[in-house]
Every structure is written in C-alpha cells, then in structure tokens.
JSON list of C-alpha atoms and ligand atoms in Angstrom, two decimals:
[
{"chain": "A", "resi": 1, "resn": "MET", "atom": "CA", "xyz": [110.44, 123.00, 37.80]},
{"chain": "A", "resi": 2, "resn": "ALA", "atom": "CA", "xyz": [107.09, 123.13, 39.58]},
{"chain": "A", "resi": 3, "resn": "SER", "atom": "CA", "xyz": [105.45, 119.77, 40.28]},
{"chain": "A", "resi": 4, "resn": "ILE", "atom": "CA", "xyz": [102.22, 118.84, 38.51]},
{"chain": "A", "resi": 5, "resn": "PHE", "atom": "CA", "xyz": [100.40, 119.32, 41.83]},
{"chain": "A", "resi": 6, "resn": "THR", "atom": "CA", "xyz": [101.84, 122.83, 42.28]},
{"chain": "A", "resi": 7, "resn": "LYS", "atom": "CA", "xyz": [100.55, 123.58, 38.77]},
{"chain": "A", "resi": 8, "resn": "ILE", "atom": "CA", "xyz": [97.13, 122.29, 39.82]},
{"chain": "A", "resi": 9, "resn": "VAL", "atom": "CA", "xyz": [97.16, 124.38, 43.01]},
{"chain": "A", "resi": 10, "resn": "ASN", "atom": "CA", "xyz": [98.08, 127.44, 40.93]},
{"chain": "A", "resi": 11, "resn": "HIS", "atom": "CA", "xyz": [95.35, 126.65, 38.34]},
{"chain": "A", "resi": 12, "resn": "GLU", "atom": "CA", "xyz": [97.94, 126.32, 35.57]},
{"chain": "A", "resi": 13, "resn": "ILE", "atom": "CA", "xyz": [96.47, 122.91, 34.77]},
{"chain": "A", "resi": 14, "resn": "PRO", "atom": "CA", "xyz": [92.85, 121.92, 35.42]},
{"chain": "A", "resi": 15, "resn": "SER", "atom": "CA", "xyz": [91.58, 119.73, 38.23]},
{"chain": "A", "resi": 16, "resn": "TYR", "atom": "CA", "xyz": [88.28, 118.59, 39.72]},
{"chain": "A", "resi": 17, "resn": "LYS", "atom": "CA", "xyz": [88.54, 120.62, 42.90]},
{"chain": "A", "resi": 18, "resn": "ILE", "atom": "CA", "xyz": [86.94, 119.18, 46.03]},
{"chain": "A", "resi": 19, "resn": "TYR", "atom": "CA", "xyz": [88.18, 121.57, 48.74]},
{"chain": "A", "resi": 20, "resn": "GLU", "atom": "CA", "xyz": [90.76, 124.31, 49.33]},
{"chain": "A", "resi": 21, "resn": "ASP", "atom": "CA", "xyz": [92.10, 126.36, 52.22]},
{"chain": "A", "resi": 22, "resn": "ASP", "atom": "CA", "xyz": [95.19, 128.50, 52.68]},
{"chain": "A", "resi": 23, "resn": "LYS", "atom": "CA", "xyz": [97.55, 125.52, 53.18]},
{"chain": "A", "resi": 24, "resn": "THR", "atom": "CA", "xyz": [95.96, 122.58, 51.36]},
{"chain": "A", "resi": 25, "resn": "TYR", "atom": "CA", "xyz": [94.14, 121.61, 48.17]},
{"chain": "A", "resi": 26, "resn": "ALA", "atom": "CA", "xyz": [92.00, 118.52, 47.44]},
{"chain": "A", "resi": 27, "resn": "PHE", "atom": "CA", "xyz": [91.02, 117.25, 43.97]},
{"chain": "A", "resi": 28, "resn": "LEU", "atom": "CA", "xyz": [89.91, 114.08, 42.21]},
{"chain": "A", "resi": 29, "resn": "ASP", "atom": "CA", "xyz": [92.61, 111.61, 41.16]},
{"chain": "A", "resi": 30, "resn": "ILE", "atom": "CA", "xyz": [92.48, 111.23, 37.36]},
{"chain": "A", "resi": 31, "resn": "ASN", "atom": "CA", "xyz": [93.21, 107.48, 37.66]},
{"chain": "A", "resi": 32, "resn": "PRO", "atom": "CA", "xyz": [90.68, 106.63, 40.37]},
{"chain": "A", "resi": 33, "resn": "GLU", "atom": "CA", "xyz": [90.59, 103.29, 42.15]},
{"chain": "A", "resi": 34, "resn": "THR", "atom": "CA", "xyz": [87.12, 104.05, 43.49]},
{"chain": "A", "resi": 35, "resn": "LYS", "atom": "CA", "xyz": [84.49, 106.64, 42.62]},
{"chain": "A", "resi": 36, "resn": "GLY", "atom": "CA", "xyz": [85.46, 109.76, 44.55]},
{"chain": "A", "resi": 37, "resn": "HIS", "atom": "CA", "xyz": [89.18, 108.87, 44.87]},
{"chain": "A", "resi": 38, "resn": "THR", "atom": "CA", "xyz": [90.65, 112.19, 45.99]},
{"chain": "A", "resi": 39, "resn": "LEU", "atom": "CA", "xyz": [94.16, 113.50, 46.59]},
{"chain": "A", "resi": 40, "resn": "VAL", "atom": "CA", "xyz": [94.89, 115.99, 49.37]},
{"chain": "A", "resi": 41, "resn": "VAL", "atom": "CA", "xyz": [98.11, 117.95, 48.90]},
{"chain": "A", "resi": 42, "resn": "PRO", "atom": "CA", "xyz": [99.92, 120.65, 50.86]},
{"chain": "A", "resi": 43, "resn": "LYS", "atom": "CA", "xyz": [100.28, 123.86, 48.88]},
{"chain": "A", "resi": 44, "resn": "VAL", "atom": "CA", "xyz": [103.93, 123.95, 49.81]},
{"chain": "A", "resi": 45, "resn": "GLU", "atom": "CA", "xyz": [105.91, 121.73, 47.45]},
{"chain": "A", "resi": 46, "resn": "VAL", "atom": "CA", "xyz": [107.70, 119.08, 49.50]},
{"chain": "A", "resi": 47, "resn": "ASP", "atom": "CA", "xyz": [108.58, 115.68, 48.02]},
{"chain": "A", "resi": 48, "resn": "LYS", "atom": "CA", "xyz": [108.38, 113.32, 51.00]},
{"chain": "A", "resi": 49, "resn": "ILE", "atom": "CA", "xyz": [105.40, 113.66, 53.34]},
{"chain": "A", "resi": 50, "resn": "TYR", "atom": "CA", "xyz": [107.57, 113.22, 56.44]},
{"chain": "A", "resi": 51, "resn": "ASP", "atom": "CA", "xyz": [109.67, 116.25, 55.45]},
{"chain": "A", "resi": 52, "resn": "LEU", "atom": "CA", "xyz": [106.69, 118.61, 55.89]},
{"chain": "A", "resi": 53, "resn": "SER", "atom": "CA", "xyz": [106.97, 121.13, 58.73]},
{"chain": "A", "resi": 54, "resn": "ASP", "atom": "CA", "xyz": [104.78, 120.28, 61.73]},
{"chain": "A", "resi": 55, "resn": "GLU", "atom": "CA", "xyz": [102.46, 123.11, 60.73]},
{"chain": "A", "resi": 56, "resn": "ASP", "atom": "CA", "xyz": [102.01, 121.85, 57.16]},
{"chain": "A", "resi": 57, "resn": "TRP", "atom": "CA", "xyz": [101.76, 118.23, 58.35]},
{"chain": "A", "resi": 58, "resn": "ASN", "atom": "CA", "xyz": [98.98, 119.20, 60.77]},
{"chain": "A", "resi": 59, "resn": "ALA", "atom": "CA", "xyz": [97.19, 121.25, 58.11]},
{"chain": "A", "resi": 60, "resn": "LEU", "atom": "CA", "xyz": [97.36, 118.36, 55.63]},
{"chain": "A", "resi": 61, "resn": "TRP", "atom": "CA", "xyz": [95.91, 115.80, 58.07]},
{"chain": "A", "resi": 62, "resn": "ALA", "atom": "CA", "xyz": [93.27, 118.26, 59.28]},
{"chain": "A", "resi": 63, "resn": "THR", "atom": "CA", "xyz": [92.10, 118.58, 55.67]},
{"chain": "A", "resi": 64, "resn": "VAL", "atom": "CA", "xyz": [92.23, 114.79, 55.18]},
{"chain": "A", "resi": 65, "resn": "LYS", "atom": "CA", "xyz": [89.92, 114.43, 58.19]},
{"chain": "A", "resi": 66, "resn": "LYS", "atom": "CA", "xyz": [87.59, 117.23, 57.07]},
{"chain": "A", "resi": 67, "resn": "VAL", "atom": "CA", "xyz": [87.29, 115.90, 53.51]},
{"chain": "A", "resi": 68, "resn": "SER", "atom": "CA", "xyz": [86.79, 112.32, 54.81]},
{"chain": "A", "resi": 69, "resn": "LYS", "atom": "CA", "xyz": [83.95, 113.35, 57.12]},
{"chain": "A", "resi": 70, "resn": "HIS", "atom": "CA", "xyz": [82.28, 115.25, 54.32]},
{"chain": "A", "resi": 71, "resn": "MET", "atom": "CA", "xyz": [82.77, 112.36, 51.85]},
{"chain": "A", "resi": 72, "resn": "GLU", "atom": "CA", "xyz": [81.37, 109.85, 54.32]},
{"chain": "A", "resi": 73, "resn": "GLU", "atom": "CA", "xyz": [78.33, 112.03, 54.92]},
{"chain": "A", "resi": 74, "resn": "VAL", "atom": "CA", "xyz": [77.66, 112.48, 51.20]},
{"chain": "A", "resi": 75, "resn": "THR", "atom": "CA", "xyz": [78.43, 108.92, 50.01]},
{"chain": "A", "resi": 76, "resn": "GLY", "atom": "CA", "xyz": [77.54, 106.85, 53.08]},
{"chain": "A", "resi": 77, "resn": "ARG", "atom": "CA", "xyz": [80.77, 104.94, 52.41]},
{"chain": "A", "resi": 78, "resn": "ARG", "atom": "CA", "xyz": [83.80, 104.08, 54.54]},
{"chain": "A", "resi": 79, "resn": "ILE", "atom": "CA", "xyz": [86.80, 106.20, 53.53]},
{"chain": "A", "resi": 80, "resn": "VAL", "atom": "CA", "xyz": [90.29, 104.63, 53.39]},
{"chain": "A", "resi": 81, "resn": "TYR", "atom": "CA", "xyz": [93.69, 106.23, 52.84]},
{"chain": "A", "resi": 82, "resn": "LYS", "atom": "CA", "xyz": [97.00, 105.45, 51.26]},
{"chain": "A", "resi": 83, "resn": "VAL", "atom": "CA", "xyz": [100.25, 107.35, 51.08]},
{"chain": "A", "resi": 84, "resn": "VAL", "atom": "CA", "xyz": [102.56, 106.22, 48.28]},
{"chain": "A", "resi": 85, "resn": "GLY", "atom": "CA", "xyz": [104.43, 109.00, 46.47]},
{"chain": "A", "resi": 86, "resn": "THR", "atom": "CA", "xyz": [106.31, 106.97, 43.87]},
{"chain": "A", "resi": 87, "resn": "ASP", "atom": "CA", "xyz": [104.79, 108.78, 40.86]},
{"chain": "A", "resi": 88, "resn": "VAL", "atom": "CA", "xyz": [104.56, 112.43, 41.87]},
{"chain": "A", "resi": 89, "resn": "ALA", "atom": "CA", "xyz": [107.29, 114.04, 43.99]},
{"chain": "A", "resi": 90, "resn": "HIS", "atom": "CA", "xyz": [104.88, 116.31, 45.86]},
{"chain": "A", "resi": 91, "resn": "ALA", "atom": "CA", "xyz": [103.53, 114.97, 49.17]},
{"chain": "A", "resi": 92, "resn": "HIS", "atom": "CA", "xyz": [99.91, 113.78, 48.99]},
{"chain": "A", "resi": 93, "resn": "VAL", "atom": "CA", "xyz": [97.36, 111.50, 50.67]},
{"chain": "A", "resi": 94, "resn": "HIS", "atom": "CA", "xyz": [94.93, 109.32, 48.69]},
{"chain": "A", "resi": 95, "resn": "LEU", "atom": "CA", "xyz": [91.36, 109.18, 50.06]},
{"chain": "A", "resi": 96, "resn": "MET", "atom": "CA", "xyz": [89.07, 106.49, 48.66]},
{"chain": "A", "resi": 97, "resn": "PRO", "atom": "CA", "xyz": [85.40, 105.93, 49.43]},
{"chain": "A", "resi": 98, "resn": "LEU", "atom": "CA", "xyz": [84.97, 102.14, 49.32]},
{"chain": "A", "resi": 99, "resn": "ASP", "atom": "CA", "xyz": [82.20, 100.58, 47.24]},
{"chain": "A", "resi": 100, "resn": "GLU", "atom": "CA", "xyz": [79.80, 98.00, 48.71]},
{"chain": "A", "resi": 101, "resn": "ASN", "atom": "CA", "xyz": [82.39, 95.23, 48.15]},
{"chain": "A", "resi": 102, "resn": "TRP", "atom": "CA", "xyz": [85.22, 97.29, 49.70]},
{"chain": "A", "resi": 103, "resn": "GLU", "atom": "CA", "xyz": [87.16, 96.91, 46.45]},
{"chain": "A", "resi": 104, "resn": "TYR", "atom": "CA", "xyz": [90.02, 99.15, 45.35]},
{"chain": "A", "resi": 105, "resn": "GLY", "atom": "CA", "xyz": [93.39, 98.72, 43.64]},
{"chain": "A", "resi": 106, "resn": "LYS", "atom": "CA", "xyz": [92.29, 98.71, 39.98]},
{"chain": "A", "resi": 107, "resn": "THR", "atom": "CA", "xyz": [91.96, 101.87, 37.91]},
{"chain": "A", "resi": 108, "resn": "LEU", "atom": "CA", "xyz": [88.39, 102.80, 36.95]},
{"chain": "A", "resi": 109, "resn": "HIS", "atom": "CA", "xyz": [87.93, 104.42, 33.55]},
{"chain": "A", "resi": 110, "resn": "LEU", "atom": "CA", "xyz": [85.43, 107.21, 34.11]},
{"chain": "A", "resi": 111, "resn": "ARG", "atom": "CA", "xyz": [83.98, 109.54, 31.50]},
{"chain": "A", "resi": 112, "resn": "GLU", "atom": "CA", "xyz": [84.35, 113.30, 31.76]},
{"chain": "A", "resi": 113, "resn": "ASP", "atom": "CA", "xyz": [80.67, 113.66, 32.75]},
{"chain": "A", "resi": 114, "resn": "GLU", "atom": "CA", "xyz": [81.15, 111.05, 35.51]},
{"chain": "A", "resi": 115, "resn": "PHE", "atom": "CA", "xyz": [84.13, 112.99, 36.95]},
{"chain": "A", "resi": 116, "resn": "GLN", "atom": "CA", "xyz": [82.03, 116.18, 36.74]},
{"chain": "A", "resi": 117, "resn": "SER", "atom": "CA", "xyz": [79.10, 114.68, 38.56]},
{"chain": "A", "resi": 118, "resn": "ILE", "atom": "CA", "xyz": [81.27, 113.09, 41.31]},
{"chain": "A", "resi": 119, "resn": "CYS", "atom": "CA", "xyz": [83.01, 116.44, 41.75]},
{"chain": "A", "resi": 120, "resn": "GLU", "atom": "CA", "xyz": [79.71, 118.32, 42.02]},
{"chain": "A", "resi": 121, "resn": "LYS", "atom": "CA", "xyz": [78.54, 115.83, 44.64]},
{"chain": "A", "resi": 122, "resn": "LEU", "atom": "CA", "xyz": [81.71, 115.92, 46.78]},
{"chain": "A", "resi": 123, "resn": "ALA", "atom": "CA", "xyz": [82.97, 119.52, 46.48]},
{"chain": "A", "resi": 124, "resn": "PHE", "atom": "CA", "xyz": [82.52, 121.81, 49.48]},
{"chain": "A", "resi": 125, "resn": "GLN", "atom": "CA", "xyz": [84.04, 124.83, 51.20]},
{"chain": "A", "resi": 126, "resn": "ASP", "atom": "CA", "xyz": [84.16, 126.00, 54.84]},
{"chain": "B", "resi": 201, "resn": "AMP", "atom": "P1", "xyz": [101.63, 108.21, 43.84]},
{"chain": "B", "resi": 201, "resn": "AMP", "atom": "O1", "xyz": [102.73, 109.24, 43.66]},
{"chain": "B", "resi": 201, "resn": "AMP", "atom": "O2", "xyz": [102.04, 106.82, 43.52]},
{"chain": "B", "resi": 201, "resn": "AMP", "atom": "O3", "xyz": [100.97, 108.31, 45.20]},
{"chain": "B", "resi": 201, "resn": "AMP", "atom": "O4", "xyz": [100.49, 108.52, 42.78]},
{"chain": "B", "resi": 201, "resn": "AMP", "atom": "C1", "xyz": [100.25, 109.80, 42.26]},
{"chain": "B", "resi": 201, "resn": "AMP", "atom": "C2", "xyz": [98.79, 109.92, 41.88]},
{"chain": "B", "resi": 201, "resn": "AMP", "atom": "O5", "xyz": [98.60, 111.17, 41.24]},
{"chain": "B", "resi": 201, "resn": "AMP", "atom": "C3", "xyz": [98.30, 108.85, 40.90]},
{"chain": "B", "resi": 201, "resn": "AMP", "atom": "O6", "xyz": [97.20, 108.14, 41.49]},
{"chain": "B", "resi": 201, "resn": "AMP", "atom": "C4", "xyz": [97.86, 109.65, 39.67]},
{"chain": "B", "resi": 201, "resn": "AMP", "atom": "O7", "xyz": [96.72, 109.13, 39.05]},
{"chain": "B", "resi": 201, "resn": "AMP", "atom": "C5", "xyz": [97.61, 111.02, 40.26]},
{"chain": "B", "resi": 201, "resn": "AMP", "atom": "N1", "xyz": [97.74, 112.11, 39.30]},
{"chain": "B", "resi": 201, "resn": "AMP", "atom": "C6", "xyz": [98.80, 112.38, 38.51]},
{"chain": "B", "resi": 201, "resn": "AMP", "atom": "N2", "xyz": [98.57, 113.47, 37.76]},
{"chain": "B", "resi": 201, "resn": "AMP", "atom": "C7", "xyz": [97.33, 113.91, 38.09]},
{"chain": "B", "resi": 201, "resn": "AMP", "atom": "C8", "xyz": [96.51, 115.00, 37.67]},
{"chain": "B", "resi": 201, "resn": "AMP", "atom": "N3", "xyz": [96.93, 115.86, 36.73]},
{"chain": "B", "resi": 201, "resn": "AMP", "atom": "N4", "xyz": [95.29, 115.16, 38.22]},
{"chain": "B", "resi": 201, "resn": "AMP", "atom": "C9", "xyz": [94.85, 114.27, 39.16]},
{"chain": "B", "resi": 201, "resn": "AMP", "atom": "N5", "xyz": [95.58, 113.23, 39.62]},
{"chain": "B", "resi": 201, "resn": "AMP", "atom": "C10", "xyz": [96.80, 113.04, 39.09]}
]
C-alpha cells in the first residue's frame, strides 16, 4: 500500500504544499513544532533515508537546502533539521524555523487559517 506521503505527492490526500520538483515534494507538517515546520520527501517511496539512491539522496538534500534558504529569507529565522522516521515509513527531513527563543519539541495547535497563511508566505517554485 502507498505511504501517506506518496498519497500526498500524488494529490490523493491534501497538503499545504511549499515546493515541488521532479524528484522531491515539500509540505507543512500537520503537527508542527514551530510555525513553518516543513517536511521534504523524495517522490520515490523508500522507507529509510540511507537506502535512497545517490541521485535521490542528492535531490532530497538539494531541496532541503533550497527550501531552507527561502524560509530563512522569508522568516528571518534560523532553520534547523531533524531526521527521525519512526512514524511514517517514507524517508523525509523535518525543517523547522526557530522562534526567537529557539524553542521546538512541543506540538503547536494551529488553526486552518494559520496553516493557510504560513503556507502562502513560504510557498515558492523555481
Ligand atoms: P517521523 O516519522 O517521526 O519523522 O514523523 C512523521 C511526521 O509526519 C510527523 O511529524 C507527522 O506530524 C507528519 N505527518 C503525518 N501525516 C501527515 C500529513 N498527512 N500531512 C503532514 N504531515 C504529516
């Protein structure tokens, strides 16, 4: 069965899309630890990040860098990463713009309109 992230990439379930290219897709995490918490995923469905081909690995990290630079420019915040992968068996990188106190680790409960407005602020294309 397709992973939830493959379903997002294929638009079978909705997401707050931030960026997309032929190999990767970035969207807001629905349980954000900071405002703008984004996941970058390879379009190919691979469970463990270190099992990606070199090409897909490079594409994933190139998108992480591109999205980070854009996020930093828009938010003025430092962007930090984490790679976990215990909940969803589809490789992904978490990107989190830090708030002024550099706090993360607790889930923020955002309203639909807050997700929408963060998405509008952060979304971009090449
Ligand atoms: P982990 O596998 O531990 O790195 O965490 C998976 C992340 O995916 C969690 O932070 C979830 O909040 C996030 N997540 C799960 N389903 C969705 C979804 N439908 N849209 C956005 N984020 C999701």
